[in-house]
Amino acid sequence: MSRLLLSNAYKRKPIPSFKLHHAAKRFASKGTSQDLESSGSPAFQRAVELEKKFGANNYHPIPVVLSRGEGAYVWDVDGRRYFDFLSAYSAVNQGHCHPKIVQTLQEQSKTLTLTSRAFYNDTLGEYCQFVADYFNYPRVLPMNTGVEACYSTLKIARKWGYEVKGIPENQGRLVFAANNFWGRSFGAVSSSTDPVAYNNFGPFLPNMDIVPYDDVQALEQHFAAHADTIAAYMCEPIQGEAGVIIPSETYLQRVRQLCDKYNVLWIADEVQTGLGRTGQRLCVDWQFEINGQKNNGPDLISLGKALSGGVYPVSAALARTDEIMDVLTPGTHGSTYGGNPIACKVAMTALTVLKEEGMIENSRVLGELLLQELQKLAQEFELIECVRGKGLFCAMQIAPNHQVDAWNVCMKLRQNGLLAKPTHDDIIRLSPPLVITEQQIYECVEILRNTLKSLP
């Protein structure tokens, strides 16, 4: 077996318990009870205790209970204000509780909320046209969550593989980049290389192949070996959950070329990277011409999170051609809530303010500033191994062999008025809402500097 290909059989070997414990550290901490006790107002304790008693224990949050948000700020139940440097994993790019988006939600909720797709409604067609024109992708499939959008693109691609490419029945393969993250469904964990995500959830879906990210040679070798049966390759333009991993400059262009060469659909997962997060409308806009005259970008794109500005679950799958989307026929795919009137109106407003209020440009300009300041911090503190970013999608990696890890740093940042969350043991994602100002960036850099100074 080629070392360049991580097959399902290879990566599904039993995992030693110590490795699972290590991998789970980013979701759990030995100091959790102490953290909670030290955070402790009655309002805080009540909220945490209710969630732990009646909810599922599938998250390990930073110990803060939030009750209000506005712009780049959030407030906890005790009235303390914080800068939000997670932005609900890029769902609130437009800032917390953007007044125009909230107003749209309120107005539409008084008129018509849900019809299902059993009937037409008076907003879905308008929404599809709006999104198609906004992104220069002619066809739109409305869904609700990011994982649904990704799942939809994969279903479309596999059906296209059988009906257009001519893949033999039940042999269609889907290829994914290692260290991907697109959700927690069976499909998502079947394509995952994260032991915490997939352990004890087998058996896994077949024909889900994994190749290293940013490795053109590995991708072409796999395409060549399975040229007649591969329907699609899905990757994030920048890997978010993996730690804001930015590929080499020509990687995505080579992906496009290889997909064309081997007649494979390229799916770009833009759930986190899209909608201004990296300083462009879509992250792929950095390298591809996608406009009214030309589109040499991905064949399918999944969108979510900031598609609603964080006030309602809205996602979508976009197709570059009619031929791709038209493999779906009545009954082959659906969603009761997908394309509901509230979602359609909210998303149109969310996209409008993103462009009209200059948030994409703000992300590009202030993202450069933030990265420059983070680079200065990396030179100043040995604790920082490296920093990286594109637009307001940045990360700081903690050097190994120190007394503190990313969780410890985030706990100190919380004490100093900035909320961020580790991804893995050693990486802190730094992604504020795109409405943040230059002055606020400098304030946050000072919080980071003072926090780093206080650590051993």
PDB file of N, CA, C and O in Angstrom, residues 124-193:
ATOM      1  N   LEU A 124     -38.203  31.640  -1.983  1.00  0.00           N
ATOM      2  CA  LEU A 124     -37.139  30.710  -2.366  1.00  0.00           C
ATOM      3  C   LEU A 124     -36.564  31.037  -3.743  1.00  0.00           C
ATOM      4  O   LEU A 124     -35.339  31.052  -3.924  1.00  0.00           O
ATOM      5  N   GLY A 125     -37.415  31.274  -4.710  1.00  0.00           N
ATOM      6  CA  GLY A 125     -36.908  31.587  -6.048  1.00  0.00           C
ATOM      7  C   GLY A 125     -36.069  32.857  -6.058  1.00  0.00           C
ATOM      8  O   GLY A 125     -34.990  32.917  -6.677  1.00  0.00           O
ATOM      9  N   GLU A 126     -36.554  33.870  -5.347  1.00  0.00           N
ATOM     10  CA  GLU A 126     -35.803  35.126  -5.235  1.00  0.00           C
ATOM     11  C   GLU A 126     -34.454  34.875  -4.573  1.00  0.00           C
ATOM     12  O   GLU A 126     -33.420  35.422  -5.011  1.00  0.00           O
ATOM     13  N   TYR A 127     -34.445  34.064  -3.546  1.00  0.00           N
ATOM     14  CA  TYR A 127     -33.207  33.749  -2.830  1.00  0.00           C
ATOM     15  C   TYR A 127     -32.219  33.013  -3.730  1.00  0.00           C
ATOM     16  O   TYR A 127     -31.024  33.349  -3.770  1.00  0.00           O
ATOM     17  N   CYS A 128     -32.685  32.002  -4.444  1.00  0.00           N
ATOM     18  CA  CYS A 128     -31.787  31.239  -5.320  1.00  0.00           C
ATOM     19  C   CYS A 128     -31.159  32.139  -6.384  1.00  0.00           C
ATOM     20  O   CYS A 128     -29.957  32.036  -6.672  1.00  0.00           O
ATOM     21  N   GLN A 129     -31.968  33.034  -6.970  1.00  0.00           N
ATOM     22  CA  GLN A 129     -31.422  33.966  -7.951  1.00  0.00           C
ATOM     23  C   GLN A 129     -30.404  34.901  -7.310  1.00  0.00           C
ATOM     24  O   GLN A 129     -29.339  35.167  -7.875  1.00  0.00           O
ATOM     25  N   PHE A 130     -30.719  35.381  -6.112  1.00  0.00           N
ATOM     26  CA  PHE A 130     -29.818  36.289  -5.409  1.00  0.00           C
ATOM     27  C   PHE A 130     -28.471  35.616  -5.148  1.00  0.00           C
ATOM     28  O   PHE A 130     -27.404  36.192  -5.413  1.00  0.00           O
ATOM     29  N   VAL A 131     -28.500  34.400  -4.633  1.00  0.00           N
ATOM     30  CA  VAL A 131     -27.265  33.679  -4.321  1.00  0.00           C
ATOM     31  C   VAL A 131     -26.491  33.338  -5.594  1.00  0.00           C
ATOM     32  O   VAL A 131     -25.260  33.467  -5.644  1.00  0.00           O
ATOM     33  N   ALA A 132     -27.211  32.916  -6.627  1.00  0.00           N
ATOM     34  CA  ALA A 132     -26.550  32.598  -7.894  1.00  0.00           C
ATOM     35  C   ALA A 132     -25.824  33.816  -8.457  1.00  0.00           C
ATOM     36  O   ALA A 132     -24.673  33.719  -8.914  1.00  0.00           O
ATOM     37  N   ASP A 133     -26.461  34.972  -8.414  1.00  0.00           N
ATOM     38  CA  ASP A 133     -25.829  36.198  -8.907  1.00  0.00           C
ATOM     39  C   ASP A 133     -24.693  36.661  -7.998  1.00  0.00           C
ATOM     40  O   ASP A 133     -23.672  37.160  -8.471  1.00  0.00           O
ATOM     41  N   TYR A 134     -24.859  36.502  -6.710  1.00  0.00           N
ATOM     42  CA  TYR A 134     -23.873  36.963  -5.730  1.00  0.00           C
ATOM     43  C   TYR A 134     -22.552  36.212  -5.882  1.00  0.00           C
ATOM     44  O   TYR A 134     -21.471  36.805  -5.816  1.00  0.00           O
ATOM     45  N   PHE A 135     -22.641  34.893  -6.080  1.00  0.00           N
ATOM     46  CA  PHE A 135     -21.438  34.063  -6.155  1.00  0.00           C
ATOM     47  C   PHE A 135     -21.063  33.669  -7.579  1.00  0.00           C
ATOM     48  O   PHE A 135     -20.028  33.032  -7.776  1.00  0.00           O
ATOM     49  N   ASN A 136     -21.909  33.996  -8.554  1.00  0.00           N
ATOM     50  CA  ASN A 136     -21.678  33.619  -9.949  1.00  0.00           C
ATOM     51  C   ASN A 136     -21.627  32.101 -10.123  1.00  0.00           C
ATOM     52  O   ASN A 136     -20.814  31.567 -10.883  1.00  0.00           O
ATOM     53  N   TYR A 137     -22.498  31.436  -9.403  1.00  0.00           N
ATOM     54  CA  TYR A 137     -22.744  30.007  -9.558  1.00  0.00           C
ATOM     55  C   TYR A 137     -24.214  29.851  -9.925  1.00  0.00           C
ATOM     56  O   TYR A 137     -25.084  30.280  -9.156  1.00  0.00           O
ATOM     57  N   PRO A 138     -24.526  29.237 -11.062  1.00  0.00           N
ATOM     58  CA  PRO A 138     -25.883  29.328 -11.598  1.00  0.00           C
ATOM     59  C   PRO A 138     -26.953  28.539 -10.853  1.00  0.00           C
ATOM     60  O   PRO A 138     -28.131  28.813 -11.021  1.00  0.00           O
ATOM     61  N   ARG A 139     -26.557  27.546 -10.028  1.00  0.00           N
ATOM     62  CA  ARG A 139     -27.574  26.712  -9.389  1.00  0.00           C
ATOM     63  C   ARG A 139     -27.307  26.595  -7.893  1.00  0.00           C
ATOM     64  O   ARG A 139     -26.161  26.470  -7.449  1.00  0.00           O
ATOM     65  N   VAL A 140     -28.396  26.581  -7.116  1.00  0.00           N
ATOM     66  CA  VAL A 140     -28.320  26.647  -5.663  1.00  0.00           C
ATOM     67  C   VAL A 140     -29.244  25.600  -5.054  1.00  0.00           C
ATOM     68  O   VAL A 140     -30.415  25.498  -5.434  1.00  0.00           O
ATOM     69  N   LEU A 141     -28.726  24.842  -4.097  1.00  0.00           N
ATOM     70  CA  LEU A 141     -29.534  23.905  -3.320  1.00  0.00           C
ATOM     71  C   LEU A 141     -29.566  24.394  -1.882  1.00  0.00           C
ATOM     72  O   LEU A 141     -28.539  24.401  -1.204  1.00  0.00           O
ATOM     73  N   PRO A 142     -30.716  24.824  -1.370  1.00  0.00           N
ATOM     74  CA  PRO A 142     -30.773  25.350   0.004  1.00  0.00           C
ATOM     75  C   PRO A 142     -30.848  24.235   1.037  1.00  0.00           C
ATOM     76  O   PRO A 142     -31.627  23.290   0.906  1.00  0.00           O
ATOM     77  N   MET A 143     -30.018  24.371   2.077  1.00  0.00           N
ATOM     78  CA  MET A 143     -30.039  23.433   3.201  1.00  0.00           C
ATOM     79  C   MET A 143     -29.979  24.244   4.491  1.00  0.00           C
ATOM     80  O   MET A 143     -30.235  25.454   4.472  1.00  0.00           O
ATOM     81  N   ASN A 144     -29.626  23.612   5.602  1.00  0.00           N
ATOM     82  CA  ASN A 144     -29.699  24.279   6.905  1.00  0.00           C
ATOM     83  C   ASN A 144     -28.357  24.404   7.613  1.00  0.00           C
ATOM     84  O   ASN A 144     -28.031  25.459   8.135  1.00  0.00           O
ATOM     85  N   THR A 145     -27.584  23.334   7.656  1.00  0.00           N
ATOM     86  CA  THR A 145     -26.339  23.317   8.406  1.00  0.00           C
ATOM     87  C   THR A 145     -25.162  23.044   7.483  1.00  0.00           C
ATOM     88  O   THR A 145     -25.329  22.548   6.355  1.00  0.00           O
ATOM     89  N   GLY A 146     -23.960  23.313   7.996  1.00  0.00           N
ATOM     90  CA  GLY A 146     -22.776  23.095   7.183  1.00  0.00           C
ATOM     91  C   GLY A 146     -22.594  21.650   6.777  1.00  0.00           C
ATOM     92  O   GLY A 146     -22.254  21.350   5.629  1.00  0.00           O
ATOM     93  N   VAL A 147     -22.822  20.727   7.703  1.00  0.00           N
ATOM     94  CA  VAL A 147     -22.636  19.321   7.366  1.00  0.00           C
ATOM     95  C   VAL A 147     -23.652  18.888   6.305  1.00  0.00           C
ATOM     96  O   VAL A 147     -23.339  18.076   5.424  1.00  0.00           O
ATOM     97  N   GLU A 148     -24.856  19.442   6.345  1.00  0.00           N
ATOM     98  CA  GLU A 148     -25.845  19.129   5.306  1.00  0.00           C
ATOM     99  C   GLU A 148     -25.405  19.654   3.943  1.00  0.00           C
ATOM    100  O   GLU A 148     -25.601  18.990   2.918  1.00  0.00           O
ATOM    101  N   ALA A 149     -24.833  20.841   3.926  1.00  0.00           N
ATOM    102  CA  ALA A 149     -24.359  21.393   2.661  1.00  0.00           C
ATOM    103  C   ALA A 149     -23.263  20.514   2.075  1.00  0.00           C
ATOM    104  O   ALA A 149     -23.269  20.204   0.873  1.00  0.00           O
ATOM    105  N   CYS A 150     -22.315  20.091   2.915  1.00  0.00           N
ATOM    106  CA  CYS A 150     -21.238  19.226   2.437  1.00  0.00           C
ATOM    107  C   CYS A 150     -21.787  17.875   1.985  1.00  0.00           C
ATOM    108  O   CYS A 150     -21.404  17.353   0.926  1.00  0.00           O
ATOM    109  N   TYR A 151     -22.673  17.301   2.784  1.00  0.00           N
ATOM    110  CA  TYR A 151     -23.277  16.027   2.421  1.00  0.00           C
ATOM    111  C   TYR A 151     -24.015  16.136   1.082  1.00  0.00           C
ATOM    112  O   TYR A 151     -23.971  15.223   0.251  1.00  0.00           O
ATOM    113  N   SER A 152     -24.672  17.259   0.875  1.00  0.00           N
ATOM    114  CA  SER A 152     -25.406  17.462  -0.374  1.00  0.00           C
ATOM    115  C   SER A 152     -24.463  17.484  -1.567  1.00  0.00           C
ATOM    116  O   SER A 152     -24.742  16.873  -2.611  1.00  0.00           O
ATOM    117  N   THR A 153     -23.335  18.188  -1.436  1.00  0.00           N
ATOM    118  CA  THR A 153     -22.389  18.224  -2.561  1.00  0.00           C
ATOM    119  C   THR A 153     -21.857  16.826  -2.857  1.00  0.00           C
ATOM    120  O   THR A 153     -21.662  16.468  -4.026  1.00  0.00           O
ATOM    121  N   LEU A 154     -21.632  16.038  -1.817  1.00  0.00           N
ATOM    122  CA  LEU A 154     -21.109  14.690  -2.025  1.00  0.00           C
ATOM    123  C   LEU A 154     -22.141  13.784  -2.683  1.00  0.00           C
ATOM    124  O   LEU A 154     -21.807  12.966  -3.548  1.00  0.00           O
ATOM    125  N   LYS A 155     -23.397  13.912  -2.276  1.00  0.00           N
ATOM    126  CA  LYS A 155     -24.451  13.120  -2.916  1.00  0.00           C
ATOM    127  C   LYS A 155     -24.613  13.509  -4.381  1.00  0.00           C
ATOM    128  O   LYS A 155     -24.758  12.646  -5.256  1.00  0.00           O
ATOM    129  N   ILE A 156     -24.593  14.808  -4.643  1.00  0.00           N
ATOM    130  CA  ILE A 156     -24.679  15.273  -6.032  1.00  0.00           C
ATOM    131  C   ILE A 156     -23.523  14.706  -6.850  1.00  0.00           C
ATOM    132  O   ILE A 156     -23.710  14.201  -7.966  1.00  0.00           O
ATOM    133  N   ALA A 157     -22.318  14.777  -6.281  1.00  0.00           N
ATOM    134  CA  ALA A 157     -21.132  14.324  -7.009  1.00  0.00           C
ATOM    135  C   ALA A 157     -21.191  12.826  -7.297  1.00  0.00           C
ATOM    136  O   ALA A 157     -20.857  12.391  -8.410  1.00  0.00           O
ATOM    137  N   ARG A 158     -21.600  12.048  -6.323  1.00  0.00           N
ATOM    138  CA  ARG A 158     -21.642  10.607  -6.557  1.00  0.00           C
ATOM    139  C   ARG A 158     -22.704  10.250  -7.592  1.00  0.00           C
ATOM    140  O   ARG A 158     -22.481   9.408  -8.458  1.00  0.00           O
ATOM    141  N   LYS A 159     -23.839  10.925  -7.540  1.00  0.00           N
ATOM    142  CA  LYS A 159     -24.891  10.667  -8.538  1.00  0.00           C
ATOM    143  C   LYS A 159     -24.415  11.097  -9.927  1.00  0.00           C
ATOM    144  O   LYS A 159     -24.659  10.419 -10.924  1.00  0.00           O
ATOM    145  N   TRP A 160     -23.726  12.240  -9.985  1.00  0.00           N
ATOM    146  CA  TRP A 160     -23.123  12.684 -11.246  1.00  0.00           C
ATOM    147  C   TRP A 160     -22.139  11.637 -11.760  1.00  0.00           C
ATOM    148  O   TRP A 160     -22.067  11.364 -12.959  1.00  0.00           O
ATOM    149  N   GLY A 161     -21.374  11.041 -10.849  1.00  0.00           N
ATOM    150  CA  GLY A 161     -20.400  10.032 -11.243  1.00  0.00           C
ATOM    151  C   GLY A 161     -21.043   8.862 -11.965  1.00  0.00           C
ATOM    152  O   GLY A 161     -20.520   8.364 -12.972  1.00  0.00           O
ATOM    153  N   TYR A 162     -22.196   8.430 -11.466  1.00  0.00           N
ATOM    154  CA  TYR A 162     -22.884   7.310 -12.104  1.00  0.00           C
ATOM    155  C   TYR A 162     -23.579   7.727 -13.394  1.00  0.00           C
ATOM    156  O   TYR A 162     -23.496   7.025 -14.415  1.00  0.00           O
ATOM    157  N   GLU A 163     -24.258   8.849 -13.373  1.00  0.00           N
ATOM    158  CA  GLU A 163     -25.155   9.199 -14.475  1.00  0.00           C
ATOM    159  C   GLU A 163     -24.483  10.003 -15.583  1.00  0.00           C
ATOM    160  O   GLU A 163     -24.977  10.011 -16.718  1.00  0.00           O
ATOM    161  N   VAL A 164     -23.396  10.671 -15.278  1.00  0.00           N
ATOM    162  CA  VAL A 164     -22.713  11.476 -16.299  1.00  0.00           C
ATOM    163  C   VAL A 164     -21.343  10.893 -16.634  1.00  0.00           C
ATOM    164  O   VAL A 164     -21.027  10.657 -17.801  1.00  0.00           O
ATOM    165  N   LYS A 165     -20.532  10.633 -15.627  1.00  0.00           N
ATOM    166  CA  LYS A 165     -19.201  10.078 -15.887  1.00  0.00           C
ATOM    167  C   LYS A 165     -19.260   8.623 -16.304  1.00  0.00           C
ATOM    168  O   LYS A 165     -18.408   8.151 -17.062  1.00  0.00           O
ATOM    169  N   GLY A 166     -20.256   7.893 -15.813  1.00  0.00           N
ATOM    170  CA  GLY A 166     -20.395   6.492 -16.180  1.00  0.00           C
ATOM    171  C   GLY A 166     -19.667   5.525 -15.264  1.00  0.00           C
ATOM    172  O   GLY A 166     -19.248   4.440 -15.690  1.00  0.00           O
ATOM    173  N   ILE A 167     -19.539   5.860 -14.000  1.00  0.00           N
ATOM    174  CA  ILE A 167     -18.927   4.952 -13.023  1.00  0.00           C
ATOM    175  C   ILE A 167     -19.822   3.725 -12.857  1.00  0.00           C
ATOM    176  O   ILE A 167     -21.049   3.858 -12.753  1.00  0.00           O
ATOM    177  N   PRO A 168     -19.242   2.522 -12.837  1.00  0.00           N
ATOM    178  CA  PRO A 168     -20.075   1.319 -12.652  1.00  0.00           C
ATOM    179  C   PRO A 168     -20.851   1.373 -11.334  1.00  0.00           C
ATOM    180  O   PRO A 168     -20.405   1.967 -10.352  1.00  0.00           O
ATOM    181  N   GLU A 169     -21.993   0.716 -11.313  1.00  0.00           N
ATOM    182  CA  GLU A 169     -22.900   0.780 -10.176  1.00  0.00           C
ATOM    183  C   GLU A 169     -22.205   0.425  -8.859  1.00  0.00           C
ATOM    184  O   GLU A 169     -21.484  -0.572  -8.756  1.00  0.00           O
ATOM    185  N   ASN A 170     -22.423   1.278  -7.860  1.00  0.00           N
ATOM    186  CA  ASN A 170     -21.933   1.082  -6.495  1.00  0.00           C
ATOM    187  C   ASN A 170     -20.408   1.033  -6.377  1.00  0.00           C
ATOM    188  O   ASN A 170     -19.882   0.540  -5.382  1.00  0.00           O
ATOM    189  N   GLN A 171     -19.709   1.588  -7.334  1.00  0.00           N
ATOM    190  CA  GLN A 171     -18.244   1.650  -7.259  1.00  0.00           C
ATOM    191  C   GLN A 171     -17.728   3.080  -7.102  1.00  0.00           C
ATOM    192  O   GLN A 171     -16.516   3.302  -7.066  1.00  0.00           O
ATOM    193  N   GLY A 172     -18.620   4.044  -7.011  1.00  0.00           N
ATOM    194  CA  GLY A 172     -18.207   5.435  -6.944  1.00  0.00           C
ATOM    195  C   GLY A 172     -17.396   5.749  -5.691  1.00  0.00           C
ATOM    196  O   GLY A 172     -17.776   5.378  -4.587  1.00  0.00           O
ATOM    197  N   ARG A 173     -16.282   6.437  -5.874  1.00  0.00           N
ATOM    198  CA  ARG A 173     -15.387   6.779  -4.777  1.00  0.00           C
ATOM    199  C   ARG A 173     -15.388   8.288  -4.553  1.00  0.00           C
ATOM    200  O   ARG A 173     -15.506   9.085  -5.486  1.00  0.00           O
ATOM    201  N   LEU A 174     -15.245   8.668  -3.289  1.00  0.00           N
ATOM    202  CA  LEU A 174     -15.106  10.068  -2.891  1.00  0.00           C
ATOM    203  C   LEU A 174     -13.784  10.215  -2.167  1.00  0.00           C
ATOM    204  O   LEU A 174     -13.447   9.399  -1.305  1.00  0.00           O
ATOM    205  N   VAL A 175     -13.041  11.261  -2.502  1.00  0.00           N
ATOM    206  CA  VAL A 175     -11.697  11.446  -1.956  1.00  0.00           C
ATOM    207  C   VAL A 175     -11.683  12.702  -1.090  1.00  0.00           C
ATOM    208  O   VAL A 175     -12.277  13.731  -1.453  1.00  0.00           O
ATOM    209  N   PHE A 176     -10.975  12.614   0.035  1.00  0.00           N
ATOM    210  CA  PHE A 176     -10.930  13.704   1.009  1.00  0.00           C
ATOM    211  C   PHE A 176      -9.488  13.991   1.400  1.00  0.00           C
ATOM    212  O   PHE A 176      -8.619  13.115   1.331  1.00  0.00           O
ATOM    213  N   ALA A 177      -9.246  15.211   1.858  1.00  0.00           N
ATOM    214  CA  ALA A 177      -7.934  15.578   2.375  1.00  0.00           C
ATOM    215  C   ALA A 177      -7.810  15.147   3.825  1.00  0.00           C
ATOM    216  O   ALA A 177      -8.753  15.293   4.611  1.00  0.00           O
ATOM    217  N   ALA A 178      -6.656  14.628   4.191  1.00  0.00           N
ATOM    218  CA  ALA A 178      -6.405  14.274   5.578  1.00  0.00           C
ATOM    219  C   ALA A 178      -6.541  15.508   6.467  1.00  0.00           C
ATOM    220  O   ALA A 178      -6.288  16.635   6.040  1.00  0.00           O
ATOM    221  N   ASN A 179      -6.961  15.288   7.699  1.00  0.00           N
ATOM    222  CA  ASN A 179      -7.176  16.348   8.691  1.00  0.00           C
ATOM    223  C   ASN A 179      -8.329  17.275   8.320  1.00  0.00           C
ATOM    224  O   ASN A 179      -8.409  18.403   8.803  1.00  0.00           O
ATOM    225  N   ASN A 180      -9.214  16.791   7.478  1.00  0.00           N
ATOM    226  CA  ASN A 180     -10.417  17.562   7.139  1.00  0.00           C
ATOM    227  C   ASN A 180     -11.356  17.603   8.337  1.00  0.00           C
ATOM    228  O   ASN A 180     -11.279  16.794   9.253  1.00  0.00           O
ATOM    229  N   PHE A 181     -12.251  18.566   8.290  1.00  0.00           N
ATOM    230  CA  PHE A 181     -13.368  18.582   9.233  1.00  0.00           C
ATOM    231  C   PHE A 181     -14.569  19.196   8.528  1.00  0.00           C
ATOM    232  O   PHE A 181     -14.513  20.325   8.043  1.00  0.00           O
ATOM    233  N   TRP A 182     -15.654  18.425   8.462  1.00  0.00           N
ATOM    234  CA  TRP A 182     -16.877  18.980   7.876  1.00  0.00           C
ATOM    235  C   TRP A 182     -18.128  18.545   8.634  1.00  0.00           C
ATOM    236  O   TRP A 182     -19.240  18.713   8.151  1.00  0.00           O
ATOM    237  N   GLY A 183     -17.943  18.049   9.870  1.00  0.00           N
ATOM    238  CA  GLY A 183     -19.114  17.713  10.662  1.00  0.00           C
ATOM    239  C   GLY A 183     -18.923  16.424  11.431  1.00  0.00           C
ATOM    240  O   GLY A 183     -17.813  15.894  11.557  1.00  0.00           O
ATOM    241  N   ARG A 184     -20.035  15.902  11.945  1.00  0.00           N
ATOM    242  CA  ARG A 184     -20.002  14.729  12.812  1.00  0.00           C
ATOM    243  C   ARG A 184     -20.917  13.601  12.333  1.00  0.00           C
ATOM    244  O   ARG A 184     -21.171  12.655  13.075  1.00  0.00           O
ATOM    245  N   SER A 185     -21.433  13.699  11.124  1.00  0.00           N
ATOM    246  CA  SER A 185     -22.303  12.644  10.602  1.00  0.00           C
ATOM    247  C   SER A 185     -21.485  11.389  10.313  1.00  0.00           C
ATOM    248  O   SER A 185     -20.247  11.397  10.355  1.00  0.00           O
ATOM    249  N   PHE A 186     -22.158  10.288   9.970  1.00  0.00           N
ATOM    250  CA  PHE A 186     -21.439   9.069   9.625  1.00  0.00           C
ATOM    251  C   PHE A 186     -20.539   9.290   8.416  1.00  0.00           C
ATOM    252  O   PHE A 186     -19.430   8.754   8.346  1.00  0.00           O
ATOM    253  N   GLY A 187     -21.009  10.072   7.462  1.00  0.00           N
ATOM    254  CA  GLY A 187     -20.167  10.374   6.314  1.00  0.00           C
ATOM    255  C   GLY A 187     -18.937  11.158   6.715  1.00  0.00           C
ATOM    256  O   GLY A 187     -17.822  10.883   6.255  1.00  0.00           O
ATOM    257  N   ALA A 188     -19.129  12.141   7.584  1.00  0.00           N
ATOM    258  CA  ALA A 188     -18.013  12.980   8.003  1.00  0.00           C
ATOM    259  C   ALA A 188     -16.985  12.187   8.803  1.00  0.00           C
ATOM    260  O   ALA A 188     -15.777  12.333   8.595  1.00  0.00           O
ATOM    261  N   VAL A 189     -17.442  11.333   9.731  1.00  0.00           N
ATOM    262  CA  VAL A 189     -16.469  10.572  10.518  1.00  0.00           C
ATOM    263  C   VAL A 189     -15.849   9.450   9.688  1.00  0.00           C
ATOM    264  O   VAL A 189     -14.716   9.016   9.972  1.00  0.00           O
ATOM    265  N   SER A 190     -16.544   9.000   8.655  1.00  0.00           N
ATOM    266  CA  SER A 190     -15.960   7.985   7.768  1.00  0.00           C
ATOM    267  C   SER A 190     -14.807   8.554   6.955  1.00  0.00           C
ATOM    268  O   SER A 190     -13.949   7.804   6.485  1.00  0.00           O
ATOM    269  N   SER A 191     -14.788   9.866   6.789  1.00  0.00           N
ATOM    270  CA  SER A 191     -13.715  10.499   6.021  1.00  0.00           C
ATOM    271  C   SER A 191     -12.718  11.206   6.932  1.00  0.00           C
ATOM    272  O   SER A 191     -11.835  11.919   6.454  1.00  0.00           O
ATOM    273  N   SER A 192     -12.838  11.019   8.236  1.00  0.00           N
ATOM    274  CA  SER A 192     -12.015  11.745   9.196  1.00  0.00           C
ATOM    275  C   SER A 192     -10.738  10.985   9.536  1.00  0.00           C
ATOM    276  O   SER A 192     -10.701   9.747   9.530  1.00  0.00           O
ATOM    277  N   THR A 193      -9.680  11.739   9.865  1.00  0.00           N
ATOM    278  CA  THR A 193      -8.454  11.143  10.395  1.00  0.00           C
ATOM    279  C   THR A 193      -8.271  11.486  11.873  1.00  0.00           C
ATOM    280  O   THR A 193      -7.198  11.267  12.432  1.00  0.00           O
TER     281      THR A 193
END
